[in-house]
Coordinates of C-alpha atoms (C1' of nucleotides) in Angstrom, one line a residue:
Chain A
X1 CA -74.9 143.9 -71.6
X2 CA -76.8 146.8 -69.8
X3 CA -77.2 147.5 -66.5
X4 CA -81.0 145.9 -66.2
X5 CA -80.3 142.9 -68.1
X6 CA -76.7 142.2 -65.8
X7 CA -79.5 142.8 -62.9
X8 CA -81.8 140.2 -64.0
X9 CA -79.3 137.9 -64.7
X10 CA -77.7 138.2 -61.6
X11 CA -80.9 138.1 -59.4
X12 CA -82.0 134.6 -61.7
X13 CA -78.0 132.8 -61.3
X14 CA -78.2 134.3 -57.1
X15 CA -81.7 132.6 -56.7
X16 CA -80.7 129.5 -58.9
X17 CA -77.8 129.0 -56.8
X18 CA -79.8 129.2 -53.7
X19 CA -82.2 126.3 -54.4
X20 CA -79.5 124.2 -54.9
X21 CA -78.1 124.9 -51.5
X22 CA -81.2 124.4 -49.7
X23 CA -82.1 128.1 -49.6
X24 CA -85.4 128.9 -51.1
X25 CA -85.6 131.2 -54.3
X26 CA -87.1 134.2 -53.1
X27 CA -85.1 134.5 -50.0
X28 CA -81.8 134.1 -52.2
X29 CA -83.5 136.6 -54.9
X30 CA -84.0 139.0 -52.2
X31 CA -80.5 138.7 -50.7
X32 CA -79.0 139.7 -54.5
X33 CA -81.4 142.5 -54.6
X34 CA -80.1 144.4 -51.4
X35 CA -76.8 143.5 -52.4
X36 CA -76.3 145.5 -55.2
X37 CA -78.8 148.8 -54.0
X38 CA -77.0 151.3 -53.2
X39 CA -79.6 152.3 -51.3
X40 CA -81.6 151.0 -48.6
X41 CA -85.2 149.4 -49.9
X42 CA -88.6 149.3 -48.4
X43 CA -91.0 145.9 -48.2
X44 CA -92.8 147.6 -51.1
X45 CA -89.8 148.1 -53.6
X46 CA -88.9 144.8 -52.8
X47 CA -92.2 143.5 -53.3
X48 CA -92.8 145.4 -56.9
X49 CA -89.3 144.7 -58.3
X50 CA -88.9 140.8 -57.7
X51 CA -92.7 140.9 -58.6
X52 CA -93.8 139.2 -55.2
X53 CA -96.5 139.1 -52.6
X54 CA -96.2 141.2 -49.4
X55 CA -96.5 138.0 -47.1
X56 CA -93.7 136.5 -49.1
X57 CA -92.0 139.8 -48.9
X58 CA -92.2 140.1 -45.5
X59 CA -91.3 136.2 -44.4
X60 CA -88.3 136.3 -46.3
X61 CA -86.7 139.3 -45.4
X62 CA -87.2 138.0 -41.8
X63 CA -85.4 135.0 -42.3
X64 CA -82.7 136.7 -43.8
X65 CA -82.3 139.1 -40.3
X66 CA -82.4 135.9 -38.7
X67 CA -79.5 135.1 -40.4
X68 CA -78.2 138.0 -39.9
X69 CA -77.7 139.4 -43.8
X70 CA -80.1 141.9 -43.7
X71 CA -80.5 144.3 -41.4
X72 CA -83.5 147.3 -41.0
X73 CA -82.4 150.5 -41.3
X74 CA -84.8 153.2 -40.4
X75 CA -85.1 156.4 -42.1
X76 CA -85.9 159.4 -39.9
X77 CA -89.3 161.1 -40.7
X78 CA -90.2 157.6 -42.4
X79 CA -92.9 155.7 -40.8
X80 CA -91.9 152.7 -43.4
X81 CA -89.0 150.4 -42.5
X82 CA -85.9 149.9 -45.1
X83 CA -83.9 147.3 -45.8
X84 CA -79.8 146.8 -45.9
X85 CA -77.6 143.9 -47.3
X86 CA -74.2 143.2 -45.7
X87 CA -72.0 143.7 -48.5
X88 CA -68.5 141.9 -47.4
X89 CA -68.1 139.2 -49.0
X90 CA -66.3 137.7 -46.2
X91 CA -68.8 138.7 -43.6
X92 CA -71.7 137.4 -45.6
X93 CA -69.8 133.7 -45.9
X94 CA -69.3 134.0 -42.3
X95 CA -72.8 134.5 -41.6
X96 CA -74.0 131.8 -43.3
X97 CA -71.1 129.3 -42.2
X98 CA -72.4 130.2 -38.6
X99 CA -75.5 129.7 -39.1
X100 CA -75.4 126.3 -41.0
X101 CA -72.9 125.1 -38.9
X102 CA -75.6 125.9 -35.6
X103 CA -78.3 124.2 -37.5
X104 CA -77.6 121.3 -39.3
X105 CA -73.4 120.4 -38.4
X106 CA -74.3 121.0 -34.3
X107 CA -77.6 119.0 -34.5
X108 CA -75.8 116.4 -36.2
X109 CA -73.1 116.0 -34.1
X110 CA -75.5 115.2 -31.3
X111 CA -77.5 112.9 -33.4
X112 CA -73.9 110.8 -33.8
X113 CA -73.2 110.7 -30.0
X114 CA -76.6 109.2 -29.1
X115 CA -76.1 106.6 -32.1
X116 CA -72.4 106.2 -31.0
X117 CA -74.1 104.0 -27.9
X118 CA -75.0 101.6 -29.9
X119 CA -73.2 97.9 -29.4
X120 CA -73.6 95.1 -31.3
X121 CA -71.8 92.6 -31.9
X122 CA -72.5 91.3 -35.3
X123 CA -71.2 92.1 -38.1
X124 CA -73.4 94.8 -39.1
X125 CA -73.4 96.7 -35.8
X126 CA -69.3 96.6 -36.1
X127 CA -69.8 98.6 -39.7
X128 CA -72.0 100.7 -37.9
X129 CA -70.0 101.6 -35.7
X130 CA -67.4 102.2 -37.9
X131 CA -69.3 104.5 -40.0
X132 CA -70.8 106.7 -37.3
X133 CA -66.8 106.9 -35.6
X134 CA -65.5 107.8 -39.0
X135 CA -68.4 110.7 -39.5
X136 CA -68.3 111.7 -35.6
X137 CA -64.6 112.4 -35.9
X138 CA -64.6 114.5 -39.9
X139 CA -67.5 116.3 -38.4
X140 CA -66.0 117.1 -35.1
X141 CA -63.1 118.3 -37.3
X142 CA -64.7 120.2 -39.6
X143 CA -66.3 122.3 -36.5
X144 CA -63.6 123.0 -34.8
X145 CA -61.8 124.5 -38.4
X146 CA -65.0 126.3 -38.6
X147 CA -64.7 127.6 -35.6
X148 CA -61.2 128.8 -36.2
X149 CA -62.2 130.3 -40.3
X150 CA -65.1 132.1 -38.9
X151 CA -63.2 134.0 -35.7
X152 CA -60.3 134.7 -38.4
X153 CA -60.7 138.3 -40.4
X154 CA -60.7 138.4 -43.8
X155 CA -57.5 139.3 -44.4
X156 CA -56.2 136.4 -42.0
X157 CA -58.1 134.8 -44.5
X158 CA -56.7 135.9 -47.8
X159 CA -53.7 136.5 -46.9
X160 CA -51.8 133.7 -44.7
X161 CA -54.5 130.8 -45.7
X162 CA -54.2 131.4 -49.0
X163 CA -50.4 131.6 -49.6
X164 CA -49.9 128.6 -47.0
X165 CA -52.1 126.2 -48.9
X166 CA -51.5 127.0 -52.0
Chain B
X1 CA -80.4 102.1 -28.1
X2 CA -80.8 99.4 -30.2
X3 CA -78.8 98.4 -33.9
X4 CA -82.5 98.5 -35.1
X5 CA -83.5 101.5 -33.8
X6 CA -79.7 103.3 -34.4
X7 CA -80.2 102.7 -38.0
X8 CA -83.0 103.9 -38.4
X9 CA -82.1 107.1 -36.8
X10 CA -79.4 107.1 -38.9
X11 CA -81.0 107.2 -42.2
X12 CA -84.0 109.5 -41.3
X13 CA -81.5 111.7 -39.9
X14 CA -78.4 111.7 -43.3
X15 CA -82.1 111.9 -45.0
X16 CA -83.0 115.3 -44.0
X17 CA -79.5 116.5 -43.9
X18 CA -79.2 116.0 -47.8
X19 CA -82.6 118.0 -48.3
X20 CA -81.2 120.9 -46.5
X21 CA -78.6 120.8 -48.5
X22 CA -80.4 120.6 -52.2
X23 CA -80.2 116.5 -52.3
X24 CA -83.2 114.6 -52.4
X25 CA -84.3 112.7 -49.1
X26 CA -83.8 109.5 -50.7
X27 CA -80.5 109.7 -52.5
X28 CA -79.3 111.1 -49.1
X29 CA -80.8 107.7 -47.8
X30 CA -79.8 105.5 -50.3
X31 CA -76.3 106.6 -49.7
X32 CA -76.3 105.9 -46.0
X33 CA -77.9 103.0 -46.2
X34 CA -75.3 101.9 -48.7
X35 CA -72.6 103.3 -45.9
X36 CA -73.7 101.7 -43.1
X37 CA -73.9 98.3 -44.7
X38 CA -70.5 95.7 -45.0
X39 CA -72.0 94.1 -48.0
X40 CA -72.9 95.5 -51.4
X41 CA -77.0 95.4 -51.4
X42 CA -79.0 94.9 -54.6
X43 CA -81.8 97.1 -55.8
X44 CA -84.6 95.1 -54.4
X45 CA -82.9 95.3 -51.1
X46 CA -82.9 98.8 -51.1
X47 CA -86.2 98.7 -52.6
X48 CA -87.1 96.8 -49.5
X49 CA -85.3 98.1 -46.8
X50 CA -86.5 101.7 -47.8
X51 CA -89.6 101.0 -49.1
X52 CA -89.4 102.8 -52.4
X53 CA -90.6 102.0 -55.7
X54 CA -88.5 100.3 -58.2
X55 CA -87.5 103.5 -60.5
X56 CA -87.3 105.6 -57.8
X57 CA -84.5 103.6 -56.2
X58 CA -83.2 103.1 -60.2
X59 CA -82.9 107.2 -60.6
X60 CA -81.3 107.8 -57.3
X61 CA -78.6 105.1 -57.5
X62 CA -77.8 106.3 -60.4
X63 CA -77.8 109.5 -59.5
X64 CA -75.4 108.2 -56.7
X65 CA -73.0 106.9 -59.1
X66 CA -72.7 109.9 -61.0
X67 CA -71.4 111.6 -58.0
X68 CA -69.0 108.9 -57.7
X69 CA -70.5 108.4 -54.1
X70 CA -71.2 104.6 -55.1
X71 CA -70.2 101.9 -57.0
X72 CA -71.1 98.7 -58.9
X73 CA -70.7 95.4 -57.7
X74 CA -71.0 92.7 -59.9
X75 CA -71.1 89.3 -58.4
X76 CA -69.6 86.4 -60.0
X77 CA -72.6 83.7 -60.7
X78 CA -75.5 86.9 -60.2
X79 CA -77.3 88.2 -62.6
X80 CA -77.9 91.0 -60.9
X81 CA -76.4 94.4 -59.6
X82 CA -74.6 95.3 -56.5
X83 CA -73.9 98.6 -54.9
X84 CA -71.8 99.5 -52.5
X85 CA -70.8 102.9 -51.1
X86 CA -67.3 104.8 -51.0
X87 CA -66.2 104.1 -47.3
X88 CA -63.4 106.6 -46.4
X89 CA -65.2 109.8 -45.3
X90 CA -62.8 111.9 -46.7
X91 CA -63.3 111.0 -50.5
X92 CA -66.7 111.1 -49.8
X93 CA -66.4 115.0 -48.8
X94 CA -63.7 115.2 -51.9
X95 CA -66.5 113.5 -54.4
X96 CA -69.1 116.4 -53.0
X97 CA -66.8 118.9 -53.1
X98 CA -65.4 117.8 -57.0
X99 CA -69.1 117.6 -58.3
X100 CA -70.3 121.1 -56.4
X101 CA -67.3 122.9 -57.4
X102 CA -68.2 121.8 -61.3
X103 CA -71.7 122.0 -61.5
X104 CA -72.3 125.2 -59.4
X105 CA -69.0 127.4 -58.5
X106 CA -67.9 127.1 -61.9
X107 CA -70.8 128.2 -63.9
X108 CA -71.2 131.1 -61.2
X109 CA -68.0 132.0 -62.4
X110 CA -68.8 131.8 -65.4
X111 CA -72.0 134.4 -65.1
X112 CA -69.5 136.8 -62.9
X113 CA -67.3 137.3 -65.9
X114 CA -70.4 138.0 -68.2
X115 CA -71.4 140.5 -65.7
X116 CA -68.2 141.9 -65.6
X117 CA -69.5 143.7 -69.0
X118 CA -71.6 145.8 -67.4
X119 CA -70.5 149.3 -67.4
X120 CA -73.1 151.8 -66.3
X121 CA -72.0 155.2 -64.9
X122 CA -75.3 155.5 -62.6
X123 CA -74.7 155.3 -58.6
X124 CA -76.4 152.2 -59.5
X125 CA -74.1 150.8 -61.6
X126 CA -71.3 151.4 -59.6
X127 CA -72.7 148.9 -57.0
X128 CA -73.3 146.8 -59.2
X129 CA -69.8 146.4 -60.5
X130 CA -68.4 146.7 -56.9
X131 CA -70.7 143.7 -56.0
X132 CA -69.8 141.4 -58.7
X133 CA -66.0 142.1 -58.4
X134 CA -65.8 141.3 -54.7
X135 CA -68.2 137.8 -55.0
X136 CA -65.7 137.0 -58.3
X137 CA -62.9 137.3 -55.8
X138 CA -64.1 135.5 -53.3
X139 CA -65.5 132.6 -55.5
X140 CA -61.9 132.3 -57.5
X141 CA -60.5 132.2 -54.3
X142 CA -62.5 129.6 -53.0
X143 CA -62.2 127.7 -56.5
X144 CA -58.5 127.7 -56.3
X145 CA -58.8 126.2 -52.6
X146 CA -60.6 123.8 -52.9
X147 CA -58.6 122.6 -55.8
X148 CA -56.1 122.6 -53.5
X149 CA -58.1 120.4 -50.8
X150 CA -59.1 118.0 -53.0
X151 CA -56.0 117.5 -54.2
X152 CA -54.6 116.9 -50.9
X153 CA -54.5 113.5 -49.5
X154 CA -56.3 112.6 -45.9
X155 CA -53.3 112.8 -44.0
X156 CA -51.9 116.0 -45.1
X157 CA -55.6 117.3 -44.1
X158 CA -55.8 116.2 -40.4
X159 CA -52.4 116.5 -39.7
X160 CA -50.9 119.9 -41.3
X161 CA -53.6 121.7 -42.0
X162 CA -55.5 121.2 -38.8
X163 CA -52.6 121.6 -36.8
X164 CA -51.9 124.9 -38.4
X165 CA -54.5 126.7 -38.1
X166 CA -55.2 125.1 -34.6
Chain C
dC1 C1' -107.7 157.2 -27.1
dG2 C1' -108.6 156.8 -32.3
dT3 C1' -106.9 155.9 -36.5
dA4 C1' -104.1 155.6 -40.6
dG5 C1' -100.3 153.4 -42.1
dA6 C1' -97.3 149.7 -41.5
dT7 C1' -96.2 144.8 -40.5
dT8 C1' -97.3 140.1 -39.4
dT9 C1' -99.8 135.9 -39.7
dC10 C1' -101.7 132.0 -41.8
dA11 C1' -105.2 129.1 -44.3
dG12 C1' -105.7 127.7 -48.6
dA13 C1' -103.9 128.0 -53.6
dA14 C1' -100.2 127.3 -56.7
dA15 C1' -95.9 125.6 -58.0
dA16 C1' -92.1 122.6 -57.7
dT17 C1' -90.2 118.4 -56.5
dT18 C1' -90.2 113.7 -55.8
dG19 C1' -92.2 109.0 -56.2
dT20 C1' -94.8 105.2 -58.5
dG21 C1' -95.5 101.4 -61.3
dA22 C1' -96.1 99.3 -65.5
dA23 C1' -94.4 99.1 -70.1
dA24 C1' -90.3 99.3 -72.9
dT25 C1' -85.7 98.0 -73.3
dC26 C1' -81.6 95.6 -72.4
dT27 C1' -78.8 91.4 -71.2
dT28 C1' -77.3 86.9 -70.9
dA29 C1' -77.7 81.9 -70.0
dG30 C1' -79.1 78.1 -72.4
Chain D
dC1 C1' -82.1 82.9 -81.3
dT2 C1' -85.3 83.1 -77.3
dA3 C1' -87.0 84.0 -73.1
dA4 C1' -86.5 85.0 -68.3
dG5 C1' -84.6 88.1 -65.5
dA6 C1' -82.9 92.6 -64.8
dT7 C1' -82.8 97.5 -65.6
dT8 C1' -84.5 101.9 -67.4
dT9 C1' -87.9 105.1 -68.7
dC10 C1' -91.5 108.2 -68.1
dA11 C1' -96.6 109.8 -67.8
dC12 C1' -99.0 110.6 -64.1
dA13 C1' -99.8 110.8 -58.9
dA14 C1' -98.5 112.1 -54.4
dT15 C1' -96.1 115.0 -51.5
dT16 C1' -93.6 118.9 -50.1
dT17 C1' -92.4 123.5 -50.5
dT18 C1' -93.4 128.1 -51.5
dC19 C1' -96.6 132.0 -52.4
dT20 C1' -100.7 134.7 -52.0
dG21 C1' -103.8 137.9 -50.1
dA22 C1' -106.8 139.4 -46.8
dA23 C1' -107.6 139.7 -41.9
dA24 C1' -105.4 140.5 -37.6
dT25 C1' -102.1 142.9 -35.2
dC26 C1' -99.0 146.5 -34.1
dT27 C1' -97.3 151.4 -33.8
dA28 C1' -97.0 156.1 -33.3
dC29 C1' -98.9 160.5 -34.2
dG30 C1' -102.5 164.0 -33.4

DNA sequence: CGTAGATTTCAGAAAATTGTGAAATCTTAG
DNA sequence: CTAAGATTTCACAATTTTCTGAAATCTACG
């Protein structure tokens, strides 16, 4: 396989992968792109190599410094803004475990407290609250090992986690 | 807050957790419905209670089963189908994790080795190779671990593993 | 300032996904 | 076997998400 076709592959299974985690194409596509440039890119590379509109361009690689994945780098003498990819592989997972964990598990969490004040007495509002006590305390869990994976470095993480669990 | 009201929240709120996380809004809703109720419900009651169409409740239960998220209930004198939904939140998390892991870390893995061929002597190339080496790492790491968790039963997960890396 | 180059915004277009409902198919009691 | 009831399928409709491109805004140099 040559270099542009392992590219193009890779940039297709990256943005593939992406949709089916709730993370739109492009965005995803754009995120494989900086990874493997060695280089920092402008909008416009970007823009002519994923084949794309500057607005889409430009909205996407936003959202990914809002994740933090991507950040500006800024060339002296260049009036034109470039563009950087974190490339550890453990950083990157952090990032987005932080960030999914703020927006959806966090959110969620305070979704099941309001619904834990629900009381009834029948026999539905029992398996109610059964269900909301049995998510409340998996995704209290969850956040808390979360919490701990994502303040642990990477080698922490490879080393000790690994060889305990396994 | 009322059971009415709770429930409501409930599924709107599972509903768009599943859409940010690639599952349709109304499997996601289907499935908590299913959850939150103590008896198996038939199609037409989901039909009803969710006011969907007939095949669109059809396609996402079975969609449901496939995942192994829900079950059949046949009932002794009916003619027609039950469902009911897998209770115990931490099979429910092993189910998502079992499917996941085999219809999306496993083909990634499978792409990584393909473009492992690669071998270009370009700085390009380099970073290329670098790239997909560290994300195979990482994903056969996370492959072997999460054979690991799913393997494990409930109680080893809150009790040893939580405690150790509390 | 003025302006050229760069970035951002956003209304509407395009694409992708999901939902509908009626016809086709299957199933089983009688 | 047959027919009523149940399930499945799928072409098309509706909805949601994403993308485009041009106008508006920003920025920094002379």
């Amino acid at each position: 396989m040559t270099l542009d076709e392992g590219k193009q592959k890779f940039l297709q299974s990256w943005g593939a992968l992406g949709s089916s985690w709730g993370i739109n194409r492009t965005m995803a596509q754009i995120h494989a792109l900086l990874l493997i440039s060695p280089e920092a890119l402008s909008a416009d590379e970007i823009m002519a190599d994923l084949q794309i509109s500057r607005g889409n361009a430009n909205m996407n690689i936003r959202a990914l410094i809002d994740w933090g994945l991507v950040f500006k780098e800024l060339k002296p003498g260049e009036r034109k803004e470039f563009f950087i990819a974190e490339k550890d592989m453990w950083e990157v997972v952090k990032c987005i475990i932080t960030q999914r964990k703020k927006r959806e598990l966090e959110p969620m969490l305070k979704v099941l407290d309001e619904l834990s004040s629900v009381a009834d007495e029948s026999k539905e509002g029992e398996a109610f609250a059964e269900v909301i006590k049995d998510i409340k305390l998996f995704s209290s869990k969850a956040d808390s090992t979360l919490d701990t994976l994502t303040k642990a470095d990477s080698n922490w993480f490879v080393g000790t986690f690994m060889k305990m669990i396994r």
